[in-house]
């Protein structure tokens, strides 16, 4: 699932060195630079990612594996008691037939369980910032916490994740020789392992997810999505199994199809009212 040296614009931006030209490298570059990276670095990463995916002509879902996260990549999140090398990685690239502004509105909608029914047993987001201000471009980042419940292979579990979403606007892309004018980069991670019902032998030790959305023209959005998980789902299935990874990748593609539908219904508010 989921490049090109670039000359930075004449608006005083400096050239960003060493931006990986491959899909794997571009995703890791953006993960590392999400919080502390400059707009110029994120712009470089997104343009690189677009080139690696063949974004200008991408029409069908592409997916595969991605190299594992390293300790230096997760330690800033406070995860120091688990080895990220034990979390298998998958990645997907896809086209969403919806403008990127609407996709951002869908992403930040509090009741994701209503928009995407059948995924969660419980879902509660707590925002640490104002959604309209973020969507209007008044601030560049939005954070939220999520407590959720779900079921896997007949076992219930609960989990907690922290999310950070960063906007990269037209002013950052400046006069680059690219049709990209806006992007959103989103990171999710679980600070602690998920909790299964008492007596279950299943485990879900690590969960990291990373998404990049950017416009293609005015009415389409390109989506790169990576996930790293360490889990034992029971009955012989773990996050290392190709069959499990295929189910996850198919589910990621189906999620984007549902996003297409939400967009076609007029956005999250209209879609929620109809569910």
PDB file of C-alpha atoms in Angstrom:
ATOM      1  CA  UNK A   1       0.000   0.000   0.000  1.00  0.00           C
ATOM      2  CA  UNK A   2       1.382   2.440  -0.139  1.00  0.00           C
ATOM      3  CA  UNK A   3       8.862   9.984  -5.155  1.00  0.00           C
ATOM      4  CA  UNK A   4      11.252  12.839  -6.363  1.00  0.00           C
ATOM      5  CA  UNK A   5      13.745  15.319  -5.223  1.00  0.00           C
ATOM      6  CA  UNK A   6      12.032  18.622  -5.084  1.00  0.00           C
ATOM      7  CA  UNK A   7      12.998  22.177  -5.573  1.00  0.00           C
ATOM      8  CA  UNK A   8      11.410  24.274  -2.928  1.00  0.00           C
ATOM      9  CA  UNK A   9       9.596  27.377  -3.927  1.00  0.00           C
ATOM     10  CA  UNK A  10      10.971  30.835  -4.236  1.00  0.00           C
ATOM     11  CA  UNK A  11       9.040  31.841  -1.144  1.00  0.00           C
ATOM     12  CA  UNK A  12      12.051  31.388   1.081  1.00  0.00           C
ATOM     13  CA  UNK A  13      11.684  27.632   1.687  1.00  0.00           C
ATOM     14  CA  UNK A  14      14.822  25.595   2.079  1.00  0.00           C
ATOM     15  CA  UNK A  15      15.494  22.405   0.206  1.00  0.00           C
ATOM     16  CA  UNK A  16      14.667  19.321   2.235  1.00  0.00           C
ATOM     17  CA  UNK A  17      17.410  16.730   2.036  1.00  0.00           C
ATOM     18  CA  UNK A  18      17.202  12.946   2.141  1.00  0.00           C
ATOM     19  CA  UNK A  19      13.488  12.431   1.549  1.00  0.00           C
ATOM     20  CA  UNK A  20      13.065   8.731   0.683  1.00  0.00           C
ATOM     21  CA  UNK A  21      11.818   8.077  -2.840  1.00  0.00           C
ATOM     22  CA  UNK A  22      10.043   4.795  -2.064  1.00  0.00           C
ATOM     23  CA  UNK A  23       6.677   4.095  -0.473  1.00  0.00           C
ATOM     24  CA  UNK A  24       8.084   2.410   2.628  1.00  0.00           C
ATOM     25  CA  UNK A  25      10.646   5.140   3.224  1.00  0.00           C
ATOM     26  CA  UNK A  26       8.207   7.993   2.602  1.00  0.00           C
ATOM     27  CA  UNK A  27       5.723   6.635   5.149  1.00  0.00           C
ATOM     28  CA  UNK A  28       8.431   6.246   7.791  1.00  0.00           C
ATOM     29  CA  UNK A  29       9.752   9.742   6.966  1.00  0.00           C
ATOM     30  CA  UNK A  30       6.321  11.283   7.507  1.00  0.00           C
ATOM     31  CA  UNK A  31       5.773   9.272  10.705  1.00  0.00           C
ATOM     32  CA  UNK A  32       9.043  10.609  12.106  1.00  0.00           C
ATOM     33  CA  UNK A  33       8.344  14.215  11.082  1.00  0.00           C
ATOM     34  CA  UNK A  34       4.648  14.466  11.961  1.00  0.00           C
ATOM     35  CA  UNK A  35       5.007  16.401  15.207  1.00  0.00           C
ATOM     36  CA  UNK A  36       8.319  18.234  15.028  1.00  0.00           C
ATOM     37  CA  UNK A  37       8.871  18.386  11.275  1.00  0.00           C
ATOM     38  CA  UNK A  38       8.560  21.618   9.330  1.00  0.00           C
ATOM     39  CA  UNK A  39       5.846  22.212   6.775  1.00  0.00           C
ATOM     40  CA  UNK A  40       8.550  21.961   4.114  1.00  0.00           C
ATOM     41  CA  UNK A  41       9.501  18.493   5.333  1.00  0.00           C
ATOM     42  CA  UNK A  42       5.901  17.303   5.323  1.00  0.00           C
ATOM     43  CA  UNK A  43       5.347  18.758   1.852  1.00  0.00           C
ATOM     44  CA  UNK A  44       8.431  16.901   0.636  1.00  0.00           C
ATOM     45  CA  UNK A  45       7.218  13.679   2.219  1.00  0.00           C
ATOM     46  CA  UNK A  46       3.743  13.950   0.708  1.00  0.00           C
ATOM     47  CA  UNK A  47       5.093  14.708  -2.775  1.00  0.00           C
ATOM     48  CA  UNK A  48       7.472  11.772  -2.426  1.00  0.00           C
ATOM     49  CA  UNK A  49       4.615   9.521  -1.315  1.00  0.00           C
ATOM     50  CA  UNK A  50       2.473  10.654  -4.234  1.00  0.00           C
ATOM     51  CA  UNK A  51       5.266   9.784  -6.651  1.00  0.00           C
ATOM     52  CA  UNK A  52       5.852   6.380  -5.066  1.00  0.00           C
ATOM     53  CA  UNK A  53       2.158   5.507  -5.346  1.00  0.00           C
ATOM     54  CA  UNK A  54       1.820   6.843  -8.879  1.00  0.00           C
ATOM     55  CA  UNK A  55      -0.838   9.142  -7.529  1.00  0.00           C
ATOM     56  CA  UNK A  56      -1.506  10.926 -10.816  1.00  0.00           C
ATOM     57  CA  UNK A  57      -2.802   7.729 -12.416  1.00  0.00           C
ATOM     58  CA  UNK A  58      -3.764   5.505  -9.457  1.00  0.00           C
ATOM     59  CA  UNK A  59      -7.214   3.994  -9.959  1.00  0.00           C
ATOM     60  CA  UNK A  60      -7.142   0.692  -8.069  1.00  0.00           C
ATOM     61  CA  UNK A  61      -6.163  -0.267  -4.538  1.00  0.00           C
ATOM     62  CA  UNK A  62      -2.551  -1.305  -4.060  1.00  0.00           C
ATOM     63  CA  UNK A  63      -1.277  -2.929  -0.882  1.00  0.00           C
ATOM     64  CA  UNK A  64       1.452  -4.991   0.726  1.00  0.00           C
ATOM     65  CA  UNK A  65       3.820  -5.033   3.673  1.00  0.00           C
ATOM     66  CA  UNK A  66       5.818  -2.193   5.219  1.00  0.00           C
ATOM     67  CA  UNK A  67       8.986  -2.393   7.301  1.00  0.00           C
ATOM     68  CA  UNK A  68       8.515  -2.450  11.048  1.00  0.00           C
ATOM     69  CA  UNK A  69       8.740   0.522  13.329  1.00  0.00           C
ATOM     70  CA  UNK A  70      11.865   0.946  15.426  1.00  0.00           C
ATOM     71  CA  UNK A  71      12.324   1.854  19.071  1.00  0.00           C
ATOM     72  CA  UNK A  72      13.429   5.445  18.225  1.00  0.00           C
ATOM     73  CA  UNK A  73      10.226   5.856  16.197  1.00  0.00           C
ATOM     74  CA  UNK A  74       7.900   4.936  19.082  1.00  0.00           C
ATOM     75  CA  UNK A  75       9.838   6.084  22.149  1.00  0.00           C
ATOM     76  CA  UNK A  76       8.656   9.717  21.697  1.00  0.00           C
ATOM     77  CA  UNK A  77       5.125   8.357  22.175  1.00  0.00           C
ATOM     78  CA  UNK A  78       6.075   6.980  25.586  1.00  0.00           C
ATOM     79  CA  UNK A  79       6.071   3.360  24.403  1.00  0.00           C
ATOM     80  CA  UNK A  80       9.235   1.988  25.971  1.00  0.00           C
ATOM     81  CA  UNK A  81       8.070  -1.323  27.474  1.00  0.00           C
ATOM     82  CA  UNK A  82       7.336  -3.190  24.215  1.00  0.00           C
ATOM     83  CA  UNK A  83       9.435  -3.983  21.162  1.00  0.00           C
ATOM     84  CA  UNK A  84       7.920  -2.422  18.010  1.00  0.00           C
ATOM     85  CA  UNK A  85       9.836  -4.952  15.902  1.00  0.00           C
ATOM     86  CA  UNK A  86       7.221  -7.482  17.067  1.00  0.00           C
ATOM     87  CA  UNK A  87       4.422  -5.520  15.356  1.00  0.00           C
ATOM     88  CA  UNK A  88       3.887  -6.652  11.759  1.00  0.00           C
ATOM     89  CA  UNK A  89       3.323  -3.879   9.225  1.00  0.00           C
ATOM     90  CA  UNK A  90       0.937  -3.571   6.280  1.00  0.00           C
ATOM     91  CA  UNK A  91       0.284  -0.657   3.937  1.00  0.00           C
ATOM     92  CA  UNK A  92      -2.389   0.341   1.419  1.00  0.00           C
ATOM     93  CA  UNK A  93      -2.738   3.033  -1.228  1.00  0.00           C
ATOM     94  CA  UNK A  94      -6.169   3.965  -2.538  1.00  0.00           C
ATOM     95  CA  UNK A  95      -8.284   6.559  -4.324  1.00  0.00           C
ATOM     96  CA  UNK A  96     -11.323   8.083  -2.622  1.00  0.00           C
ATOM     97  CA  UNK A  97     -13.846   9.809  -4.883  1.00  0.00           C
ATOM     98  CA  UNK A  98     -14.398  12.700  -2.506  1.00  0.00           C
ATOM     99  CA  UNK A  99     -12.654  16.032  -2.017  1.00  0.00           C
ATOM    100  CA  UNK A 100     -10.034  16.138   0.718  1.00  0.00           C
ATOM    101  CA  UNK A 101     -11.905  18.775   2.750  1.00  0.00           C
ATOM    102  CA  UNK A 102     -14.916  16.487   3.043  1.00  0.00           C
ATOM    103  CA  UNK A 103     -12.658  13.556   3.913  1.00  0.00           C
ATOM    104  CA  UNK A 104     -11.194  15.636   6.770  1.00  0.00           C
ATOM    105  CA  UNK A 105     -14.701  16.397   7.993  1.00  0.00           C
ATOM    106  CA  UNK A 106     -15.521  12.687   7.960  1.00  0.00           C
ATOM    107  CA  UNK A 107     -12.282  11.811   9.774  1.00  0.00           C
ATOM    108  CA  UNK A 108     -12.976  14.252  12.590  1.00  0.00           C
ATOM    109  CA  UNK A 109     -16.643  13.337  13.035  1.00  0.00           C
ATOM    110  CA  UNK A 110     -17.032  12.254  16.682  1.00  0.00           C
ATOM    111  CA  UNK A 111     -19.398   9.324  16.104  1.00  0.00           C
ATOM    112  CA  UNK A 112     -17.373   7.100  13.790  1.00  0.00           C
ATOM    113  CA  UNK A 113     -19.355   4.098  15.006  1.00  0.00           C
ATOM    114  CA  UNK A 114     -22.471   5.621  13.465  1.00  0.00           C
ATOM    115  CA  UNK A 115     -20.762   6.372  10.147  1.00  0.00           C
ATOM    116  CA  UNK A 116     -19.161   2.917   9.997  1.00  0.00           C
ATOM    117  CA  UNK A 117     -21.679   0.573  11.669  1.00  0.00           C
ATOM    118  CA  UNK A 118     -20.775  -2.929  12.747  1.00  0.00           C
ATOM    119  CA  UNK A 119     -17.135  -2.196  13.577  1.00  0.00           C
ATOM    120  CA  UNK A 120     -17.352  -1.187  17.242  1.00  0.00           C
ATOM    121  CA  UNK A 121     -19.359  -2.292  20.260  1.00  0.00           C
ATOM    122  CA  UNK A 122     -18.673   1.006  22.007  1.00  0.00           C
ATOM    123  CA  UNK A 123     -16.972   4.204  20.853  1.00  0.00           C
ATOM    124  CA  UNK A 124     -16.137   7.401  22.733  1.00  0.00           C
ATOM    125  CA  UNK A 125     -13.859  10.144  21.378  1.00  0.00           C
ATOM    126  CA  UNK A 126     -12.626  13.010  23.567  1.00  0.00           C
ATOM    127  CA  UNK A 127     -11.219  15.963  21.626  1.00  0.00           C
ATOM    128  CA  UNK A 128      -8.355  18.133  22.827  1.00  0.00           C
ATOM    129  CA  UNK A 129      -9.070  21.068  20.558  1.00  0.00           C
ATOM    130  CA  UNK A 130     -11.848  22.632  18.501  1.00  0.00           C
ATOM    131  CA  UNK A 131     -12.893  20.714  15.384  1.00  0.00           C
ATOM    132  CA  UNK A 132     -14.351  23.656  13.387  1.00  0.00           C
ATOM    133  CA  UNK A 133     -11.264  25.779  14.051  1.00  0.00           C
ATOM    134  CA  UNK A 134      -9.063  22.983  12.747  1.00  0.00           C
ATOM    135  CA  UNK A 135     -11.190  22.329   9.667  1.00  0.00           C
ATOM    136  CA  UNK A 136     -11.306  26.061   8.885  1.00  0.00           C
ATOM    137  CA  UNK A 137      -7.496  26.257   9.010  1.00  0.00           C
ATOM    138  CA  UNK A 138      -7.294  28.286  12.214  1.00  0.00           C
ATOM    139  CA  UNK A 139      -4.913  25.734  13.735  1.00  0.00           C
ATOM    140  CA  UNK A 140      -2.786  23.086  12.067  1.00  0.00           C
ATOM    141  CA  UNK A 141      -3.263  20.196  14.502  1.00  0.00           C
ATOM    142  CA  UNK A 142      -6.087  18.408  16.275  1.00  0.00           C
ATOM    143  CA  UNK A 143      -5.744  15.709  18.929  1.00  0.00           C
ATOM    144  CA  UNK A 144      -8.210  13.279  20.416  1.00  0.00           C
ATOM    145  CA  UNK A 145      -8.391  10.243  22.689  1.00  0.00           C
ATOM    146  CA  UNK A 146     -10.523   7.203  21.958  1.00  0.00           C
ATOM    147  CA  UNK A 147     -11.948   4.537  24.230  1.00  0.00           C
ATOM    148  CA  UNK A 148     -13.610   1.726  22.307  1.00  0.00           C
ATOM    149  CA  UNK A 149     -14.895  -1.809  22.559  1.00  0.00           C
ATOM    150  CA  UNK A 150     -14.843  -4.435  19.821  1.00  0.00           C
ATOM    151  CA  UNK A 151     -15.090  -8.172  19.216  1.00  0.00           C
ATOM    152  CA  UNK A 152     -12.633 -10.462  17.460  1.00  0.00           C
ATOM    153  CA  UNK A 153     -13.239 -14.185  16.900  1.00  0.00           C
ATOM    154  CA  UNK A 154     -16.001 -14.248  19.541  1.00  0.00           C
ATOM    155  CA  UNK A 155     -13.895 -12.471  22.200  1.00  0.00           C
ATOM    156  CA  UNK A 156     -14.709  -8.992  23.493  1.00  0.00           C
ATOM    157  CA  UNK A 157     -11.956  -6.502  24.224  1.00  0.00           C
ATOM    158  CA  UNK A 158     -11.522  -2.817  25.033  1.00  0.00           C
ATOM    159  CA  UNK A 159      -8.797  -0.480  23.879  1.00  0.00           C
ATOM    160  CA  UNK A 160      -7.568   3.094  24.155  1.00  0.00           C
ATOM    161  CA  UNK A 161      -5.803   5.085  21.441  1.00  0.00           C
ATOM    162  CA  UNK A 162      -4.359   8.582  21.094  1.00  0.00           C
ATOM    163  CA  UNK A 163      -4.621  10.437  17.789  1.00  0.00           C
ATOM    164  CA  UNK A 164      -2.864  13.439  16.261  1.00  0.00           C
ATOM    165  CA  UNK A 165      -3.986  14.949  12.952  1.00  0.00           C
ATOM    166  CA  UNK A 166      -1.948  17.629  11.169  1.00  0.00           C
ATOM    167  CA  UNK A 167      -3.055  19.799   8.278  1.00  0.00           C
ATOM    168  CA  UNK A 168      -0.628  20.863   5.538  1.00  0.00           C
ATOM    169  CA  UNK A 169      -2.291  23.631   3.555  1.00  0.00           C
ATOM    170  CA  UNK A 170      -1.855  25.393   0.236  1.00  0.00           C
ATOM    171  CA  UNK A 171       0.433  27.979   1.802  1.00  0.00           C
ATOM    172  CA  UNK A 172       2.887  25.197   2.649  1.00  0.00           C
ATOM    173  CA  UNK A 173       2.841  23.653  -0.820  1.00  0.00           C
ATOM    174  CA  UNK A 174       3.449  27.139  -2.194  1.00  0.00           C
ATOM    175  CA  UNK A 175       4.704  27.172  -5.764  1.00  0.00           C
ATOM    176  CA  UNK A 176       5.855  23.565  -5.924  1.00  0.00           C
ATOM    177  CA  UNK A 177       5.573  21.902  -9.299  1.00  0.00           C
ATOM    178  CA  UNK A 178       2.740  19.704  -8.090  1.00  0.00           C
ATOM    179  CA  UNK A 179      -1.031  19.665  -8.295  1.00  0.00           C
ATOM    180  CA  UNK A 180      -1.232  18.867  -4.567  1.00  0.00           C
ATOM    181  CA  UNK A 181      -2.574  21.778  -2.543  1.00  0.00           C
ATOM    182  CA  UNK A 182      -3.607  20.212   0.755  1.00  0.00           C
ATOM    183  CA  UNK A 183      -2.827  17.154   2.857  1.00  0.00           C
ATOM    184  CA  UNK A 184      -3.752  15.679   6.217  1.00  0.00           C
ATOM    185  CA  UNK A 185      -1.416  13.390   8.142  1.00  0.00           C
ATOM    186  CA  UNK A 186      -2.853  11.321  10.996  1.00  0.00           C
ATOM    187  CA  UNK A 187      -1.205   9.089  13.590  1.00  0.00           C
ATOM    188  CA  UNK A 188      -2.937   6.744  16.024  1.00  0.00           C
ATOM    189  CA  UNK A 189      -1.323   4.578  18.688  1.00  0.00           C
ATOM    190  CA  UNK A 190      -2.293   2.531  21.717  1.00  0.00           C
ATOM    191  CA  UNK A 191      -0.295   3.547  24.812  1.00  0.00           C
ATOM    192  CA  UNK A 192      -1.155   0.229  26.468  1.00  0.00           C
ATOM    193  CA  UNK A 193      -2.217  -3.260  25.378  1.00  0.00           C
ATOM    194  CA  UNK A 194      -5.905  -3.909  24.794  1.00  0.00           C
ATOM    195  CA  UNK A 195      -7.846  -5.688  27.539  1.00  0.00           C
ATOM    196  CA  UNK A 196      -9.748  -8.890  26.737  1.00  0.00           C
ATOM    197  CA  UNK A 197     -12.550 -10.416  28.749  1.00  0.00           C
ATOM    198  CA  UNK A 198     -11.460 -12.368  31.800  1.00  0.00           C
ATOM    199  CA  UNK A 199     -10.146 -15.821  30.999  1.00  0.00           C
ATOM    200  CA  UNK A 200      -9.276 -15.083  27.386  1.00  0.00           C
ATOM    201  CA  UNK A 201      -5.865 -16.179  26.130  1.00  0.00           C
ATOM    202  CA  UNK A 202      -5.940 -13.619  23.327  1.00  0.00           C
ATOM    203  CA  UNK A 203      -3.599 -10.625  23.367  1.00  0.00           C
ATOM    204  CA  UNK A 204      -3.364  -7.326  21.492  1.00  0.00           C
ATOM    205  CA  UNK A 205      -0.059  -5.863  22.650  1.00  0.00           C
ATOM    206  CA  UNK A 206       0.674  -3.116  20.120  1.00  0.00           C
ATOM    207  CA  UNK A 207      -1.337  -1.012  17.682  1.00  0.00           C
ATOM    208  CA  UNK A 208       0.070   1.834  15.562  1.00  0.00           C
ATOM    209  CA  UNK A 209      -1.750   3.328  12.584  1.00  0.00           C
ATOM    210  CA  UNK A 210      -0.734   6.100  10.190  1.00  0.00           C
ATOM    211  CA  UNK A 211      -2.672   7.770   7.403  1.00  0.00           C
ATOM    212  CA  UNK A 212      -1.923  10.408   4.787  1.00  0.00           C
ATOM    213  CA  UNK A 213      -4.645  12.036   2.694  1.00  0.00           C
ATOM    214  CA  UNK A 214      -3.971  14.507  -0.123  1.00  0.00           C
ATOM    215  CA  UNK A 215      -5.974  15.984  -2.950  1.00  0.00           C
ATOM    216  CA  UNK A 216      -5.886  14.887  -6.566  1.00  0.00           C
ATOM    217  CA  UNK A 217      -7.415  17.802  -8.404  1.00  0.00           C
ATOM    218  CA  UNK A 218     -10.474  19.285  -6.730  1.00  0.00           C
ATOM    219  CA  UNK A 219     -12.725  16.280  -6.305  1.00  0.00           C
ATOM    220  CA  UNK A 220     -10.606  13.251  -5.443  1.00  0.00           C
ATOM    221  CA  UNK A 221      -8.423  12.214  -2.516  1.00  0.00           C
ATOM    222  CA  UNK A 222      -5.458   9.868  -2.434  1.00  0.00           C
ATOM    223  CA  UNK A 223      -5.071   7.806   0.722  1.00  0.00           C
ATOM    224  CA  UNK A 224      -2.024   6.001   2.095  1.00  0.00           C
ATOM    225  CA  UNK A 225      -2.654   3.928   5.207  1.00  0.00           C
ATOM    226  CA  UNK A 226      -0.185   1.873   7.227  1.00  0.00           C
ATOM    227  CA  UNK A 227      -0.788  -0.289  10.279  1.00  0.00           C
ATOM    228  CA  UNK A 228       1.570  -2.096  12.640  1.00  0.00           C
ATOM    229  CA  UNK A 229       0.089  -4.606  15.077  1.00  0.00           C
ATOM    230  CA  UNK A 230       1.229  -7.269  17.497  1.00  0.00           C
ATOM    231  CA  UNK A 231      -1.661  -9.554  18.361  1.00  0.00           C
ATOM    232  CA  UNK A 232      -2.573 -13.147  19.093  1.00  0.00           C
ATOM    233  CA  UNK A 233      -6.186 -13.544  18.044  1.00  0.00           C
ATOM    234  CA  UNK A 234      -6.415 -17.165  19.236  1.00  0.00           C
ATOM    235  CA  UNK A 235      -7.071 -20.445  17.400  1.00  0.00           C
ATOM    236  CA  UNK A 236      -3.653 -20.140  15.794  1.00  0.00           C
ATOM    237  CA  UNK A 237      -4.099 -16.697  14.235  1.00  0.00           C
ATOM    238  CA  UNK A 238      -1.596 -13.905  14.913  1.00  0.00           C
ATOM    239  CA  UNK A 239      -0.746 -10.573  13.313  1.00  0.00           C
ATOM    240  CA  UNK A 240       2.127 -12.336  11.517  1.00  0.00           C
ATOM    241  CA  UNK A 241      -0.217 -14.524   9.456  1.00  0.00           C
ATOM    242  CA  UNK A 242      -0.702 -13.537   5.819  1.00  0.00           C
ATOM    243  CA  UNK A 243      -4.363 -14.528   6.007  1.00  0.00           C
ATOM    244  CA  UNK A 244      -4.934 -12.131   8.902  1.00  0.00           C
ATOM    245  CA  UNK A 245      -3.054  -9.371   7.102  1.00  0.00           C
ATOM    246  CA  UNK A 246      -5.170  -9.927   3.989  1.00  0.00           C
ATOM    247  CA  UNK A 247      -8.356  -9.589   6.041  1.00  0.00           C
ATOM    248  CA  UNK A 248      -7.058  -6.319   7.500  1.00  0.00           C
ATOM    249  CA  UNK A 249      -6.058  -4.952   4.094  1.00  0.00           C
ATOM    250  CA  UNK A 250      -9.439  -5.855   2.624  1.00  0.00           C
ATOM    251  CA  UNK A 251     -11.103  -4.181   5.578  1.00  0.00           C
ATOM    252  CA  UNK A 252      -9.061  -1.027   5.028  1.00  0.00           C
ATOM    253  CA  UNK A 253     -10.175  -0.900   1.381  1.00  0.00           C
ATOM    254  CA  UNK A 254     -13.800  -1.480   2.387  1.00  0.00           C
ATOM    255  CA  UNK A 255     -13.521   1.405   4.870  1.00  0.00           C
ATOM    256  CA  UNK A 256     -12.570   3.710   1.987  1.00  0.00           C
ATOM    257  CA  UNK A 257     -15.563   2.487  -0.018  1.00  0.00           C
ATOM    258  CA  UNK A 258     -17.767   3.382   2.935  1.00  0.00           C
ATOM    259  CA  UNK A 259     -16.109   6.813   2.995  1.00  0.00           C
ATOM    260  CA  UNK A 260     -17.070   7.209  -0.678  1.00  0.00           C
ATOM    261  CA  UNK A 261     -20.664   6.444   0.281  1.00  0.00           C
ATOM    262  CA  UNK A 262     -20.654   8.916   3.184  1.00  0.00           C
ATOM    263  CA  UNK A 263     -19.382  11.592   0.823  1.00  0.00           C
ATOM    264  CA  UNK A 264     -22.044  10.750  -1.759  1.00  0.00           C
ATOM    265  CA  UNK A 265     -24.708  11.088   0.946  1.00  0.00           C
ATOM    266  CA  UNK A 266     -23.604  14.686   1.533  1.00  0.00           C
ATOM    267  CA  UNK A 267     -21.101  14.276   4.356  1.00  0.00           C
ATOM    268  CA  UNK A 268     -21.023  12.920   7.904  1.00  0.00           C
ATOM    269  CA  UNK A 269     -23.925  14.931   9.282  1.00  0.00           C
ATOM    270  CA  UNK A 270     -26.306  13.859   6.539  1.00  0.00           C
ATOM    271  CA  UNK A 271     -25.034  10.283   6.596  1.00  0.00           C
ATOM    272  CA  UNK A 272     -25.412  10.043  10.384  1.00  0.00           C
ATOM    273  CA  UNK A 273     -28.984  11.294  10.194  1.00  0.00           C
ATOM    274  CA  UNK A 274     -29.808   8.544   7.723  1.00  0.00           C
ATOM    275  CA  UNK A 275     -28.423   5.721   9.817  1.00  0.00           C
TER     276      UNK A 275
END
